[in-house]
mmCIF file of C-alpha atoms in Angstrom:
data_model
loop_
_atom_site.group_PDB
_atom_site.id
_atom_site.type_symbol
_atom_site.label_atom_id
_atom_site.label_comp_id
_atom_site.label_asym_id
_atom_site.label_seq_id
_atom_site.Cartn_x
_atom_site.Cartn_y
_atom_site.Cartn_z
ATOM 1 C CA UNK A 1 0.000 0.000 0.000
ATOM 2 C CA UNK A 2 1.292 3.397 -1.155
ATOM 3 C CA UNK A 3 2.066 5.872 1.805
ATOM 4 C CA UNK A 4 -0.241 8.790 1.034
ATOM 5 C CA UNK A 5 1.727 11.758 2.495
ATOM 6 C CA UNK A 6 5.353 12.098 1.404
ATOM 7 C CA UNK A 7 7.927 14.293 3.219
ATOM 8 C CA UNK A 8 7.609 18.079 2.153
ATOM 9 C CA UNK A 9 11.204 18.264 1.101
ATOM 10 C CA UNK A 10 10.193 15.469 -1.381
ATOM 11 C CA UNK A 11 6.825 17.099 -2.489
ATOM 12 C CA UNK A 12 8.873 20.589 -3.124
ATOM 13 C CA UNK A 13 11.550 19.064 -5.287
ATOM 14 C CA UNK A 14 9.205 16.746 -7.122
ATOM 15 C CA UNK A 15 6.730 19.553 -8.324
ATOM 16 C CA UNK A 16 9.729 21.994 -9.019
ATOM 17 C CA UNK A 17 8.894 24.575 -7.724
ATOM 18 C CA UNK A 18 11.846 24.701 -4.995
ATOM 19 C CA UNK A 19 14.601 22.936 -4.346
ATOM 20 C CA UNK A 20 14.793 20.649 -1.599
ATOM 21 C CA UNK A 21 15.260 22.556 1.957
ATOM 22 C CA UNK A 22 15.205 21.450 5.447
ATOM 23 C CA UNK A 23 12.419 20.853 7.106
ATOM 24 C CA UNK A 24 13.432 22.538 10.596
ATOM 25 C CA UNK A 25 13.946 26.365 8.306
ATOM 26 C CA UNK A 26 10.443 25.891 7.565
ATOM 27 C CA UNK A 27 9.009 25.224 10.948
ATOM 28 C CA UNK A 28 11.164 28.570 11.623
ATOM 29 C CA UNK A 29 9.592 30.301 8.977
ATOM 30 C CA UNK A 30 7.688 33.289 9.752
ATOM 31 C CA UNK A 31 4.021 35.275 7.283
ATOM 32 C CA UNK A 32 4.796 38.901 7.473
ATOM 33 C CA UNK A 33 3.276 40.869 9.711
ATOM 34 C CA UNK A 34 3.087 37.712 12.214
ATOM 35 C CA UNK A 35 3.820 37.904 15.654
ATOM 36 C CA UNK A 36 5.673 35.180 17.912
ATOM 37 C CA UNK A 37 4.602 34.281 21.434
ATOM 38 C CA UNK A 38 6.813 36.673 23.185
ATOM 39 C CA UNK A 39 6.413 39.478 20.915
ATOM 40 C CA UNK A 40 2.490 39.309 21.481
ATOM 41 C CA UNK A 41 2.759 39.600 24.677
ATOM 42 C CA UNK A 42 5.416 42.225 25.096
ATOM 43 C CA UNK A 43 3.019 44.060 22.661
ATOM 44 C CA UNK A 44 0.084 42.988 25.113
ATOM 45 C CA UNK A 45 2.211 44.219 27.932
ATOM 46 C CA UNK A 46 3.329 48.015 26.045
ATOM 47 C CA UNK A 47 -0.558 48.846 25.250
ATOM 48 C CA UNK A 48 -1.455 47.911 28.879
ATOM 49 C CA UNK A 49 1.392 50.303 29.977
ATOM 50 C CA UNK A 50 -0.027 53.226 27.307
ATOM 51 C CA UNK A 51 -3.303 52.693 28.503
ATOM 52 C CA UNK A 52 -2.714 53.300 32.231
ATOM 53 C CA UNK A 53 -0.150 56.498 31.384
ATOM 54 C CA UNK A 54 -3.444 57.912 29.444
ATOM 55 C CA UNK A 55 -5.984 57.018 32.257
ATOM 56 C CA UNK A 56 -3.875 58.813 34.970
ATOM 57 C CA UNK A 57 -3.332 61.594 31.972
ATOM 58 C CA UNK A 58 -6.745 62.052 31.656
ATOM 59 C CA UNK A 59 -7.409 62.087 35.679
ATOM 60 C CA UNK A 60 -4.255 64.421 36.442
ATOM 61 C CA UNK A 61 -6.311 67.705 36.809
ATOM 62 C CA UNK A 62 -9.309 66.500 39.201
ATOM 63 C CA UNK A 63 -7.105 66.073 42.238
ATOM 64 C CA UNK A 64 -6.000 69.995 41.750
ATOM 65 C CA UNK A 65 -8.860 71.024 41.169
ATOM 66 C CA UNK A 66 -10.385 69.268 44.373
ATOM 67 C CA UNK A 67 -7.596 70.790 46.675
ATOM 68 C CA UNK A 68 -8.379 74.544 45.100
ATOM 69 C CA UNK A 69 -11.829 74.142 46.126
ATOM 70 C CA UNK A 70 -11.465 72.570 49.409
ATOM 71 C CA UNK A 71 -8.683 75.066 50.455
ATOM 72 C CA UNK A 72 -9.192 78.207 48.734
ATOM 73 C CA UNK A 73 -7.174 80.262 51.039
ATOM 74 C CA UNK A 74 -3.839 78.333 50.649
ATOM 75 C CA UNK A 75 -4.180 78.729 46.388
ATOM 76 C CA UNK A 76 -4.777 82.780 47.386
ATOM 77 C CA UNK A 77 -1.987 83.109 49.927
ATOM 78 C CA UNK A 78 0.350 81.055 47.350
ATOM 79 C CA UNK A 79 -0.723 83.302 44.463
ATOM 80 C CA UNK A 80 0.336 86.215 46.427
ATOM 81 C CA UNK A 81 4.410 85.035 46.848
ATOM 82 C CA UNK A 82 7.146 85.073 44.457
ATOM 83 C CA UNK A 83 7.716 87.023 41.797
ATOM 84 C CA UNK A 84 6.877 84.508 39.122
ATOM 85 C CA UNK A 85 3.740 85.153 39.417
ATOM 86 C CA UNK A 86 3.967 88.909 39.417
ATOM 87 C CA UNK A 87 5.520 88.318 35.808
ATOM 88 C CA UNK A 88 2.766 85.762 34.655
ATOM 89 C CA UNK A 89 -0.273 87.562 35.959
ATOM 90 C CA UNK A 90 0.782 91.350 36.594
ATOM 91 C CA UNK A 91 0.676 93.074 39.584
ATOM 92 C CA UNK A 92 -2.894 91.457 40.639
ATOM 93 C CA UNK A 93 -1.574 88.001 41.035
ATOM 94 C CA UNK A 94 -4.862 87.092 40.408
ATOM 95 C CA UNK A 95 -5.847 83.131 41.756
ATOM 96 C CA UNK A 96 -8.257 83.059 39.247
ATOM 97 C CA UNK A 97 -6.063 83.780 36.279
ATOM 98 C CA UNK A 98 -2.924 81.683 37.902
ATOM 99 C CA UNK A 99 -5.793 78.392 37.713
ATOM 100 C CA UNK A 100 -6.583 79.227 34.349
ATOM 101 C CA UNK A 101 -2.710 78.998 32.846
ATOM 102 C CA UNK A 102 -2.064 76.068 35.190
ATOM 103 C CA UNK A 103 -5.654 74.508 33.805
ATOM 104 C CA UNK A 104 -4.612 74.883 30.629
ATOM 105 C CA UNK A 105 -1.301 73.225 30.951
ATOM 106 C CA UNK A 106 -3.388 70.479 32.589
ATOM 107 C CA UNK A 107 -6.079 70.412 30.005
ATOM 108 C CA UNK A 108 -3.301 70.047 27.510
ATOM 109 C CA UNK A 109 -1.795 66.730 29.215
ATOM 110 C CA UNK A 110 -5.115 65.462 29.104
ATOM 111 C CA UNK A 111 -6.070 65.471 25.362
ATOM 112 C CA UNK A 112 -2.419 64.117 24.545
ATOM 113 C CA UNK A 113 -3.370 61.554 26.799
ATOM 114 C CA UNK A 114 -6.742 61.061 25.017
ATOM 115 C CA UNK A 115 -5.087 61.409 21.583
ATOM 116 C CA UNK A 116 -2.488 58.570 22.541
ATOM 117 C CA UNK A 117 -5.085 56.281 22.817
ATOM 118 C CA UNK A 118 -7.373 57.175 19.703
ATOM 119 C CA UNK A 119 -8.187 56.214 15.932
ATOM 120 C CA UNK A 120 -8.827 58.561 14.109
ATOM 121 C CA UNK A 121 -10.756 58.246 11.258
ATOM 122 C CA UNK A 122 -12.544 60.813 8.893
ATOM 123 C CA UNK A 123 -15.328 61.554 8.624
ATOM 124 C CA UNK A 124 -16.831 61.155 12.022
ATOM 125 C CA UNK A 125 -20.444 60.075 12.497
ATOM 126 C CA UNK A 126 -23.634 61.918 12.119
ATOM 127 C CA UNK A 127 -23.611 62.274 15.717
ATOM 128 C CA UNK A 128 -20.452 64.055 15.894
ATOM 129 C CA UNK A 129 -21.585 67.390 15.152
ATOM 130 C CA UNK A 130 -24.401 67.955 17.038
ATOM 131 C CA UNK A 131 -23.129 66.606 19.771
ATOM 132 C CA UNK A 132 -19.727 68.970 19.811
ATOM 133 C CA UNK A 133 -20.945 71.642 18.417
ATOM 134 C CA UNK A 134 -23.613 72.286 20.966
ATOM 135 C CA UNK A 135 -21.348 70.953 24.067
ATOM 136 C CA UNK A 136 -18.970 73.768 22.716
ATOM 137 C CA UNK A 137 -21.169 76.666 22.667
ATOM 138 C CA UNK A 138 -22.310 76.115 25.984
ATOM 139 C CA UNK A 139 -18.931 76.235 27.465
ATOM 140 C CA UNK A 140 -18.566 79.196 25.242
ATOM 141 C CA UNK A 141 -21.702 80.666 26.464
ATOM 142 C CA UNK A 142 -20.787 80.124 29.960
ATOM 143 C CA UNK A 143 -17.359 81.923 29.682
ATOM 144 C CA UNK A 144 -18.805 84.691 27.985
ATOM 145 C CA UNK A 145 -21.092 85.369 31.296
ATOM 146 C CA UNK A 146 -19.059 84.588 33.993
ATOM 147 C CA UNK A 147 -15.646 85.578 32.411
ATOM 148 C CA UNK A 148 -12.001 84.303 33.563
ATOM 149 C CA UNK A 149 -12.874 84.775 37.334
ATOM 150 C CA UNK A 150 -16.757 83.227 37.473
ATOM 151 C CA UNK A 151 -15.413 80.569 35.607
ATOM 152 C CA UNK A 152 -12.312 79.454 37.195
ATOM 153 C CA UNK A 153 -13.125 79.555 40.793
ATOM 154 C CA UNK A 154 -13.302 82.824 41.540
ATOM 155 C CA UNK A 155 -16.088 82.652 44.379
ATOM 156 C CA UNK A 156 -13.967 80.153 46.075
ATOM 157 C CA UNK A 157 -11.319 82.992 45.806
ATOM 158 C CA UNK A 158 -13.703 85.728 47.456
ATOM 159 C CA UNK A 159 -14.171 87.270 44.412
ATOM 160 C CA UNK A 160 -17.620 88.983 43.863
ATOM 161 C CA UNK A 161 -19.245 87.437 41.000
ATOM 162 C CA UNK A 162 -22.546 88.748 40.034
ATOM 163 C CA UNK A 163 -25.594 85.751 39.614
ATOM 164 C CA UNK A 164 -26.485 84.868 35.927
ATOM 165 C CA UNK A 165 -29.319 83.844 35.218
ATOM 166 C CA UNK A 166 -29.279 84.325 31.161
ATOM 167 C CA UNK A 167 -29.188 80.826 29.445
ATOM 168 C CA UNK A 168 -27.965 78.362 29.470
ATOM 169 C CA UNK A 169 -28.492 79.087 33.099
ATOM 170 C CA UNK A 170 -31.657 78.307 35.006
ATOM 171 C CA UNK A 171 -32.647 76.162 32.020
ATOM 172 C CA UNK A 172 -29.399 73.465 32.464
ATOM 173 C CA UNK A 173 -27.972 72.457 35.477
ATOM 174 C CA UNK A 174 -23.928 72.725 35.254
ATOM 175 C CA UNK A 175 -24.042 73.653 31.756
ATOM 176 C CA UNK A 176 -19.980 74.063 31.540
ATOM 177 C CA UNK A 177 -19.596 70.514 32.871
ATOM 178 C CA UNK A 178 -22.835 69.720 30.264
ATOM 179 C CA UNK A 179 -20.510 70.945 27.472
ATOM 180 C CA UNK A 180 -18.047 68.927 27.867
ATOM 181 C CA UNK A 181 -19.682 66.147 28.638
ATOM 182 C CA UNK A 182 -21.200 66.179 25.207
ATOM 183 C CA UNK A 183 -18.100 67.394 23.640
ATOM 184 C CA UNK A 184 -16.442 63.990 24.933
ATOM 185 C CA UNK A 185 -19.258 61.824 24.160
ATOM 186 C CA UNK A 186 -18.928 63.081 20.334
ATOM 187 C CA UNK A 187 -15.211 61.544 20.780
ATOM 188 C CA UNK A 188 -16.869 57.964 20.650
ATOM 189 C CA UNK A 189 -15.717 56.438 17.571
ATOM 190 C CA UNK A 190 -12.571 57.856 18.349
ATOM 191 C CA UNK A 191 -11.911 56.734 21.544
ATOM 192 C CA UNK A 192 -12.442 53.488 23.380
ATOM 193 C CA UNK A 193 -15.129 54.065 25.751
ATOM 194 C CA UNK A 194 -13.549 53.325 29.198
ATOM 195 C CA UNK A 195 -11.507 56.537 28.142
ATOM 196 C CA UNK A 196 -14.324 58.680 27.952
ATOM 197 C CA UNK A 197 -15.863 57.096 30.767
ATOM 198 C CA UNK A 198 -13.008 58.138 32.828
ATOM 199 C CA UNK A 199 -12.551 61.718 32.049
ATOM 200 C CA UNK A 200 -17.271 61.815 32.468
ATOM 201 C CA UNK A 201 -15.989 60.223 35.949
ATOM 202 C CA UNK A 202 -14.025 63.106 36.876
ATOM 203 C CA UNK A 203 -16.334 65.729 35.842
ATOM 204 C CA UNK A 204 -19.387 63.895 37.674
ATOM 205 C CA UNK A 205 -17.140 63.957 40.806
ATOM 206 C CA UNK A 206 -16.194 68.042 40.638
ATOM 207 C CA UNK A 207 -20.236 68.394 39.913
ATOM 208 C CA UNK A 208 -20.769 66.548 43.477
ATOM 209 C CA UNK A 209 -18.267 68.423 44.702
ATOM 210 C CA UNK A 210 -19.066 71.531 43.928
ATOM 211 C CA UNK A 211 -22.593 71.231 44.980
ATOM 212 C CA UNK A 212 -22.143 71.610 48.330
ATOM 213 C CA UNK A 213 -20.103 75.039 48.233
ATOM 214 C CA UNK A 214 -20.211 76.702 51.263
ATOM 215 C CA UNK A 215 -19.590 80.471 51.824
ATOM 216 C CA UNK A 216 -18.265 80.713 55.153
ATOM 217 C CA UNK A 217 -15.030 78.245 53.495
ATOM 218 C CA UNK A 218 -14.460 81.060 50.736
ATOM 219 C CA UNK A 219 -11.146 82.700 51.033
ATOM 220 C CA UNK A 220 -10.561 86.173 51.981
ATOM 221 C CA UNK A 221 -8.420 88.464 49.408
ATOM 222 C CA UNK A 222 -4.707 89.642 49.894
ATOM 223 C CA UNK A 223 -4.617 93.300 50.761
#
């Protein structure tokens, strides 16, 4: 009886179309683009490392903004040292305006973080634009009526800041923290969702927070 399977060496040299090779070089042989053992999970291993560098990217401003609200007086007596701040801010050395460069430094490191971790892809889906354009304008809109200082803690600072009531509000609740909410949740097909979910996380935490502001812990301005 005929043995059905011959040796591969054989079956290569027989139909021509190689000569014969060893058999071990082809059990070492590789498809491009193919990954060994090892190299899948040191790849495994690298994106599990990116991942937590963007999470703790994307959480890096909460904690300073926590510790600004809970101790307003320490951010205004800080503001008032050192002549770096003189330089950055003029002869004010105003808290609010010190948060909002160190915010934006902040707010920086967390869309590199977010970016680090994206696909993107063009163009986005219908849900994209209403969704960020209308997150946008009301963080717009909410800037334009309480300015640098009604935005960026300024009543925690003992700053006077008149009460709006123009929309967006009296019609949404925390419409800044609204904004971006949306503006995020256009990010979706962009960004893996745990991301996103993170960074909502943060913002649903300051909206707690900030709920229960109480004006006897405002700080009192530097002569």
């Amino acid at each position: 009886m005929h043995n059905l399977f011959i040796p591969i060496e054989e079956a290569l040299s027989i139909s021509g179309l190689a000569r014969p090779i060893s058999f071990a070089l082809l059990k070492n042989q590789r498809m491009p683009g193919s990954w060994t053992f090892p190299e899948k999970i040191s790849k495994k291993k690298s994106a599990k490392n990116m991942g937590l560098v963007a999470a703790i990217g994307i959480l890096l401003p909460f904690p300073f903004y926590y510790w600004l609200w809970t101790q307003p007086q320490t951010w205004v007596n800080l503001c008032g040292k050192g002549q770096t701040w003189v330089n950055l801010c003029g002869k004010g050395k105003d808290p609010s305006k010190i948060m909002a460069y160190v915010s934006h430094f902040l707010k920086l490191l967390q869309f590199i973080s977010l970016y680090s971790v994206s696909s993107l892809s063009w163009p986005p889906p219908f849900y994209f634009y209403p969704l960020f354009a209308f997150g946008q304008f009301l963080n717009f809109r909410v800037y334009q009526l309480l300015g640098e200082s009604g935005t960026y803690y300024g009543i925690r600072f003992g700053t006077n800041i008149p009460w709006v009531t123009e929309f967006p509000f009296g019609y949404i609740k925390d419409p800044q923290y609204v904004g971006s909410i949306l503006s995020l949740l256009a990010c979706l097909s962009w960004v893996p969702f745990r991301y996103i979910l993170l960074w909502i996380l943060g913002y649903l935490f300051m909206i707690r927070l900030e709920s229960k502001e109480d004006p006897a812990t405002r700080a009192k301005p530097l002569s």
